[in-house]
Amino acid sequence: MKKKDIAWLFSCIILFAALVVSVILGLTGYYSSMSFVNSKSDIIIGNTISIPVKPNQTSVASFTFDGAFLPDENLPQIIQIDAVNLNADVKVRVKAQIFGADNNAEFDFITTEHFEKADDGYYYFDDVLRGGNKITFCNYIVTPKEINFYSGEKYILSIVVENLESKWGENIWKPVQ
């Protein structure tokens, strides 16, 4: 055999081995699990965040956090809803979603006095958010009692802020219970 043939055969064997390893890792979900574990977000629990809103749209802020929290633990987190760039007045409601946990438990919040939790799981602002203003939604996030976080795992908490122009909010959403 010539050196040229041996080099070509060696290259084919290496490429075939890389293909087999890549297929095995892809089928086992290794790549997606590593991207989830290494995920980072710009928002860190404990920092004050401001969620800008636009009329008749949903805004979301997401946290990536380790599972090193106990059930029913109060985490200091100031979340503000920012309508500074709005010309319209809006009705606001807020809900949280947790991703990466087995249970569909809901996070609770220690809210300011103007938010009330309704039976549908949303926190409703009891007034109209005027364009150009900013309101504080909560000062603390409370981890669910029904869920056990694992310290080696990563979780994603998304805060969903929905709003409608004030003339529509009363008619579409359920009233505060």
PDB file of C-alpha atoms in Angstrom:
ATOM      1  CA  MET A   1       0.000   0.000   0.000  1.00  0.00           C
ATOM      2  CA  LYS A   2       1.100   3.470  -0.759  1.00  0.00           C
ATOM      3  CA  LYS A   3       1.387   6.195   1.903  1.00  0.00           C
ATOM      4  CA  LYS A   4      -1.335   8.134   0.111  1.00  0.00           C
ATOM      5  CA  ASP A   5      -3.775   5.194   0.420  1.00  0.00           C
ATOM      6  CA  ILE A   6      -2.936   4.666   4.097  1.00  0.00           C
ATOM      7  CA  ALA A   7      -3.531   8.356   4.898  1.00  0.00           C
ATOM      8  CA  TRP A   8      -6.846   8.279   3.039  1.00  0.00           C
ATOM      9  CA  LEU A   9      -7.941   5.083   4.875  1.00  0.00           C
ATOM     10  CA  PHE A  10      -6.887   6.558   8.235  1.00  0.00           C
ATOM     11  CA  SER A  11      -8.858   9.757   7.536  1.00  0.00           C
ATOM     12  CA  CYS A  12     -11.959   7.742   6.635  1.00  0.00           C
ATOM     13  CA  ILE A  13     -11.706   5.683   9.838  1.00  0.00           C
ATOM     14  CA  ILE A  14     -11.351   8.835  11.979  1.00  0.00           C
ATOM     15  CA  LEU A  15     -14.299  10.530  10.257  1.00  0.00           C
ATOM     16  CA  PHE A  16     -16.448   7.398  10.632  1.00  0.00           C
ATOM     17  CA  ALA A  17     -15.595   7.168  14.361  1.00  0.00           C
ATOM     18  CA  ALA A  18     -16.474  10.867  14.834  1.00  0.00           C
ATOM     19  CA  LEU A  19     -19.788  10.296  13.035  1.00  0.00           C
ATOM     20  CA  VAL A  20     -20.649   7.289  15.240  1.00  0.00           C
ATOM     21  CA  VAL A  21     -19.813   9.197  18.450  1.00  0.00           C
ATOM     22  CA  SER A  22     -21.810  12.223  17.301  1.00  0.00           C
ATOM     23  CA  VAL A  23     -24.867  10.084  16.464  1.00  0.00           C
ATOM     24  CA  ILE A  24     -24.695   8.285  19.817  1.00  0.00           C
ATOM     25  CA  LEU A  25     -24.410  11.552  21.761  1.00  0.00           C
ATOM     26  CA  GLY A  26     -27.200  13.109  19.699  1.00  0.00           C
ATOM     27  CA  LEU A  27     -29.554  10.179  20.258  1.00  0.00           C
ATOM     28  CA  THR A  28     -28.932  10.078  24.006  1.00  0.00           C
ATOM     29  CA  GLY A  29     -29.670  13.782  24.355  1.00  0.00           C
ATOM     30  CA  TYR A  30     -26.228  14.639  25.637  1.00  0.00           C
ATOM     31  CA  TYR A  31     -25.942  17.815  23.597  1.00  0.00           C
ATOM     32  CA  SER A  32     -29.251  19.271  24.753  1.00  0.00           C
ATOM     33  CA  SER A  33     -28.636  18.334  28.386  1.00  0.00           C
ATOM     34  CA  MET A  34     -25.243  20.040  28.354  1.00  0.00           C
ATOM     35  CA  SER A  35     -26.647  23.203  26.808  1.00  0.00           C
ATOM     36  CA  PHE A  36     -29.333  23.318  29.529  1.00  0.00           C
ATOM     37  CA  VAL A  37     -26.787  22.783  32.327  1.00  0.00           C
ATOM     38  CA  ASN A  38     -24.485  25.478  30.939  1.00  0.00           C
ATOM     39  CA  SER A  39     -27.297  27.922  30.279  1.00  0.00           C
ATOM     40  CA  LYS A  40     -26.844  31.438  31.516  1.00  0.00           C
ATOM     41  CA  SER A  41     -29.135  34.408  31.496  1.00  0.00           C
ATOM     42  CA  ASP A  42     -28.581  38.089  31.959  1.00  0.00           C
ATOM     43  CA  ILE A  43     -30.902  38.101  34.953  1.00  0.00           C
ATOM     44  CA  ILE A  44     -29.609  36.882  38.305  1.00  0.00           C
ATOM     45  CA  ILE A  45     -31.922  36.169  41.211  1.00  0.00           C
ATOM     46  CA  GLY A  46     -31.606  38.983  43.720  1.00  0.00           C
ATOM     47  CA  ASN A  47     -31.018  41.773  41.194  1.00  0.00           C
ATOM     48  CA  THR A  48     -33.822  44.257  40.561  1.00  0.00           C
ATOM     49  CA  ILE A  49     -35.345  43.768  37.124  1.00  0.00           C
ATOM     50  CA  SER A  50     -37.645  45.924  35.071  1.00  0.00           C
ATOM     51  CA  ILE A  51     -39.958  44.343  32.501  1.00  0.00           C
ATOM     52  CA  PRO A  52     -40.957  46.814  29.774  1.00  0.00           C
ATOM     53  CA  VAL A  53     -44.492  46.419  28.410  1.00  0.00           C
ATOM     54  CA  LYS A  54     -46.228  47.394  25.198  1.00  0.00           C
ATOM     55  CA  PRO A  55     -50.018  47.690  24.811  1.00  0.00           C
ATOM     56  CA  ASN A  56     -51.832  44.412  24.125  1.00  0.00           C
ATOM     57  CA  GLN A  57     -48.661  42.317  24.243  1.00  0.00           C
ATOM     58  CA  THR A  58     -47.035  39.808  26.543  1.00  0.00           C
ATOM     59  CA  SER A  59     -43.583  40.434  28.011  1.00  0.00           C
ATOM     60  CA  VAL A  60     -41.397  37.767  29.615  1.00  0.00           C
ATOM     61  CA  ALA A  61     -38.335  37.827  31.863  1.00  0.00           C
ATOM     62  CA  SER A  62     -36.585  34.529  32.609  1.00  0.00           C
ATOM     63  CA  PHE A  63     -34.174  33.503  35.352  1.00  0.00           C
ATOM     64  CA  THR A  64     -31.827  30.533  35.184  1.00  0.00           C
ATOM     65  CA  PHE A  65     -31.044  29.302  38.678  1.00  0.00           C
ATOM     66  CA  ASP A  66     -29.507  26.376  40.523  1.00  0.00           C
ATOM     67  CA  GLY A  67     -31.753  24.127  42.554  1.00  0.00           C
ATOM     68  CA  ALA A  68     -30.091  25.076  45.819  1.00  0.00           C
ATOM     69  CA  PHE A  69     -33.321  26.471  47.314  1.00  0.00           C
ATOM     70  CA  LEU A  70     -35.610  24.929  49.895  1.00  0.00           C
ATOM     71  CA  PRO A  71     -39.383  24.640  49.491  1.00  0.00           C
ATOM     72  CA  ASP A  72     -41.257  27.725  50.775  1.00  0.00           C
ATOM     73  CA  GLU A  73     -38.098  29.860  50.818  1.00  0.00           C
ATOM     74  CA  ASN A  74     -38.368  33.634  50.290  1.00  0.00           C
ATOM     75  CA  LEU A  75     -35.931  34.861  47.648  1.00  0.00           C
ATOM     76  CA  PRO A  76     -35.366  38.631  47.551  1.00  0.00           C
ATOM     77  CA  GLN A  77     -36.321  39.799  44.066  1.00  0.00           C
ATOM     78  CA  ILE A  78     -37.754  43.165  43.091  1.00  0.00           C
ATOM     79  CA  ILE A  79     -39.683  42.946  39.846  1.00  0.00           C
ATOM     80  CA  GLN A  80     -40.926  46.170  38.279  1.00  0.00           C
ATOM     81  CA  ILE A  81     -43.308  46.605  35.367  1.00  0.00           C
ATOM     82  CA  ASP A  82     -42.209  49.500  33.187  1.00  0.00           C
ATOM     83  CA  ALA A  83     -44.685  51.450  31.034  1.00  0.00           C
ATOM     84  CA  VAL A  84     -42.406  54.459  30.539  1.00  0.00           C
ATOM     85  CA  ASN A  85     -42.556  54.221  26.732  1.00  0.00           C
ATOM     86  CA  LEU A  86     -46.355  53.801  26.570  1.00  0.00           C
ATOM     87  CA  ASN A  87     -48.861  56.372  25.440  1.00  0.00           C
ATOM     88  CA  ALA A  88     -51.845  54.198  26.435  1.00  0.00           C
ATOM     89  CA  ASP A  89     -53.137  53.104  29.830  1.00  0.00           C
ATOM     90  CA  VAL A  90     -53.129  49.326  30.378  1.00  0.00           C
ATOM     91  CA  LYS A  91     -54.526  46.666  32.692  1.00  0.00           C
ATOM     92  CA  VAL A  92     -51.828  44.245  33.870  1.00  0.00           C
ATOM     93  CA  ARG A  93     -51.691  40.670  35.088  1.00  0.00           C
ATOM     94  CA  VAL A  94     -48.649  38.545  35.999  1.00  0.00           C
ATOM     95  CA  LYS A  95     -47.957  34.816  36.270  1.00  0.00           C
ATOM     96  CA  ALA A  96     -44.849  32.661  36.737  1.00  0.00           C
ATOM     97  CA  GLN A  97     -43.880  29.434  34.966  1.00  0.00           C
ATOM     98  CA  ILE A  98     -41.150  27.008  36.087  1.00  0.00           C
ATOM     99  CA  PHE A  99     -39.300  24.838  33.583  1.00  0.00           C
ATOM    100  CA  GLY A 100     -37.073  21.889  34.408  1.00  0.00           C
ATOM    101  CA  ALA A 101     -39.061  20.658  37.425  1.00  0.00           C
ATOM    102  CA  ASP A 102     -41.205  17.532  37.541  1.00  0.00           C
ATOM    103  CA  ASN A 103     -44.125  19.218  39.242  1.00  0.00           C
ATOM    104  CA  ASN A 104     -46.367  21.936  37.796  1.00  0.00           C
ATOM    105  CA  ALA A 105     -46.274  23.848  41.071  1.00  0.00           C
ATOM    106  CA  GLU A 106     -46.573  27.616  40.915  1.00  0.00           C
ATOM    107  CA  PHE A 107     -44.184  30.120  42.410  1.00  0.00           C
ATOM    108  CA  ASP A 108     -45.786  32.574  44.775  1.00  0.00           C
ATOM    109  CA  PHE A 109     -44.847  36.199  45.273  1.00  0.00           C
ATOM    110  CA  ILE A 110     -44.850  38.659  48.134  1.00  0.00           C
ATOM    111  CA  THR A 111     -46.427  41.405  46.081  1.00  0.00           C
ATOM    112  CA  THR A 112     -47.002  45.061  46.653  1.00  0.00           C
ATOM    113  CA  GLU A 113     -50.403  46.134  47.954  1.00  0.00           C
ATOM    114  CA  HIS A 114     -51.859  46.768  44.481  1.00  0.00           C
ATOM    115  CA  PHE A 115     -51.678  43.172  43.201  1.00  0.00           C
ATOM    116  CA  GLU A 116     -54.158  40.447  44.097  1.00  0.00           C
ATOM    117  CA  LYS A 117     -54.018  36.772  43.194  1.00  0.00           C
ATOM    118  CA  ALA A 118     -57.129  35.402  41.479  1.00  0.00           C
ATOM    119  CA  ASP A 119     -58.365  31.824  41.206  1.00  0.00           C
ATOM    120  CA  ASP A 120     -56.843  31.471  37.727  1.00  0.00           C
ATOM    121  CA  GLY A 121     -53.298  31.814  39.179  1.00  0.00           C
ATOM    122  CA  TYR A 122     -52.689  35.318  37.808  1.00  0.00           C
ATOM    123  CA  TYR A 123     -51.831  38.366  39.889  1.00  0.00           C
ATOM    124  CA  TYR A 124     -53.980  41.294  38.765  1.00  0.00           C
ATOM    125  CA  PHE A 125     -53.055  44.939  39.195  1.00  0.00           C
ATOM    126  CA  ASP A 126     -56.051  46.556  40.901  1.00  0.00           C
ATOM    127  CA  ASP A 127     -55.738  49.821  38.984  1.00  0.00           C
ATOM    128  CA  VAL A 128     -54.787  51.017  35.517  1.00  0.00           C
ATOM    129  CA  LEU A 129     -51.086  51.347  34.727  1.00  0.00           C
ATOM    130  CA  ARG A 130     -50.775  54.766  33.168  1.00  0.00           C
ATOM    131  CA  GLY A 131     -48.410  55.283  30.267  1.00  0.00           C
ATOM    132  CA  GLY A 132     -45.139  56.783  31.441  1.00  0.00           C
ATOM    133  CA  ASN A 133     -45.260  55.101  34.880  1.00  0.00           C
ATOM    134  CA  LYS A 134     -43.488  52.184  36.512  1.00  0.00           C
ATOM    135  CA  ILE A 135     -44.908  49.913  39.228  1.00  0.00           C
ATOM    136  CA  THR A 136     -43.298  47.371  41.532  1.00  0.00           C
ATOM    137  CA  PHE A 137     -44.899  43.957  41.257  1.00  0.00           C
ATOM    138  CA  CYS A 138     -43.105  42.112  44.057  1.00  0.00           C
ATOM    139  CA  ASN A 139     -40.281  42.238  46.557  1.00  0.00           C
ATOM    140  CA  TYR A 140     -39.859  38.481  47.133  1.00  0.00           C
ATOM    141  CA  ILE A 141     -40.350  35.262  45.186  1.00  0.00           C
ATOM    142  CA  VAL A 142     -41.537  32.311  47.284  1.00  0.00           C
ATOM    143  CA  THR A 143     -40.514  28.827  46.146  1.00  0.00           C
ATOM    144  CA  PRO A 144     -43.384  26.303  45.988  1.00  0.00           C
ATOM    145  CA  LYS A 145     -43.991  24.011  48.951  1.00  0.00           C
ATOM    146  CA  GLU A 146     -44.864  21.067  46.690  1.00  0.00           C
ATOM    147  CA  ILE A 147     -41.592  20.944  44.805  1.00  0.00           C
ATOM    148  CA  ASN A 148     -38.146  19.667  45.652  1.00  0.00           C
ATOM    149  CA  PHE A 149     -35.295  21.273  43.782  1.00  0.00           C
ATOM    150  CA  TYR A 150     -32.117  19.279  43.221  1.00  0.00           C
ATOM    151  CA  SER A 151     -28.902  21.189  43.847  1.00  0.00           C
ATOM    152  CA  GLY A 152     -27.146  19.714  40.812  1.00  0.00           C
ATOM    153  CA  GLU A 153     -29.938  20.743  38.447  1.00  0.00           C
ATOM    154  CA  LYS A 154     -30.724  24.001  36.667  1.00  0.00           C
ATOM    155  CA  TYR A 155     -34.212  25.474  36.445  1.00  0.00           C
ATOM    156  CA  ILE A 156     -35.780  28.303  34.484  1.00  0.00           C
ATOM    157  CA  LEU A 157     -38.322  30.641  36.063  1.00  0.00           C
ATOM    158  CA  SER A 158     -40.212  32.835  33.599  1.00  0.00           C
ATOM    159  CA  ILE A 159     -42.251  35.822  34.743  1.00  0.00           C
ATOM    160  CA  VAL A 160     -45.038  36.461  32.219  1.00  0.00           C
ATOM    161  CA  VAL A 161     -46.555  39.962  32.188  1.00  0.00           C
ATOM    162  CA  GLU A 162     -49.707  40.313  30.103  1.00  0.00           C
ATOM    163  CA  ASN A 163     -51.435  43.591  29.485  1.00  0.00           C
ATOM    164  CA  LEU A 164     -54.387  44.978  27.583  1.00  0.00           C
ATOM    165  CA  GLU A 165     -55.431  48.501  26.930  1.00  0.00           C
ATOM    166  CA  SER A 166     -57.613  49.590  29.820  1.00  0.00           C
ATOM    167  CA  LYS A 167     -60.756  49.702  27.687  1.00  0.00           C
ATOM    168  CA  TRP A 168     -60.393  45.938  26.905  1.00  0.00           C
ATOM    169  CA  GLY A 169     -58.981  44.462  30.129  1.00  0.00           C
ATOM    170  CA  GLU A 170     -62.212  44.456  32.104  1.00  0.00           C
ATOM    171  CA  ASN A 171     -64.148  42.706  29.350  1.00  0.00           C
ATOM    172  CA  ILE A 172     -61.692  39.943  28.414  1.00  0.00           C
ATOM    173  CA  TRP A 173     -59.969  38.896  31.639  1.00  0.00           C
ATOM    174  CA  LYS A 174     -61.695  37.449  34.631  1.00  0.00           C
ATOM    175  CA  PRO A 175     -62.280  40.009  37.377  1.00  0.00           C
ATOM    176  CA  VAL A 176     -60.177  39.756  40.533  1.00  0.00           C
ATOM    177  CA  GLN A 177     -61.765  37.259  42.924  1.00  0.00           C
TER     178      GLN A 177
END
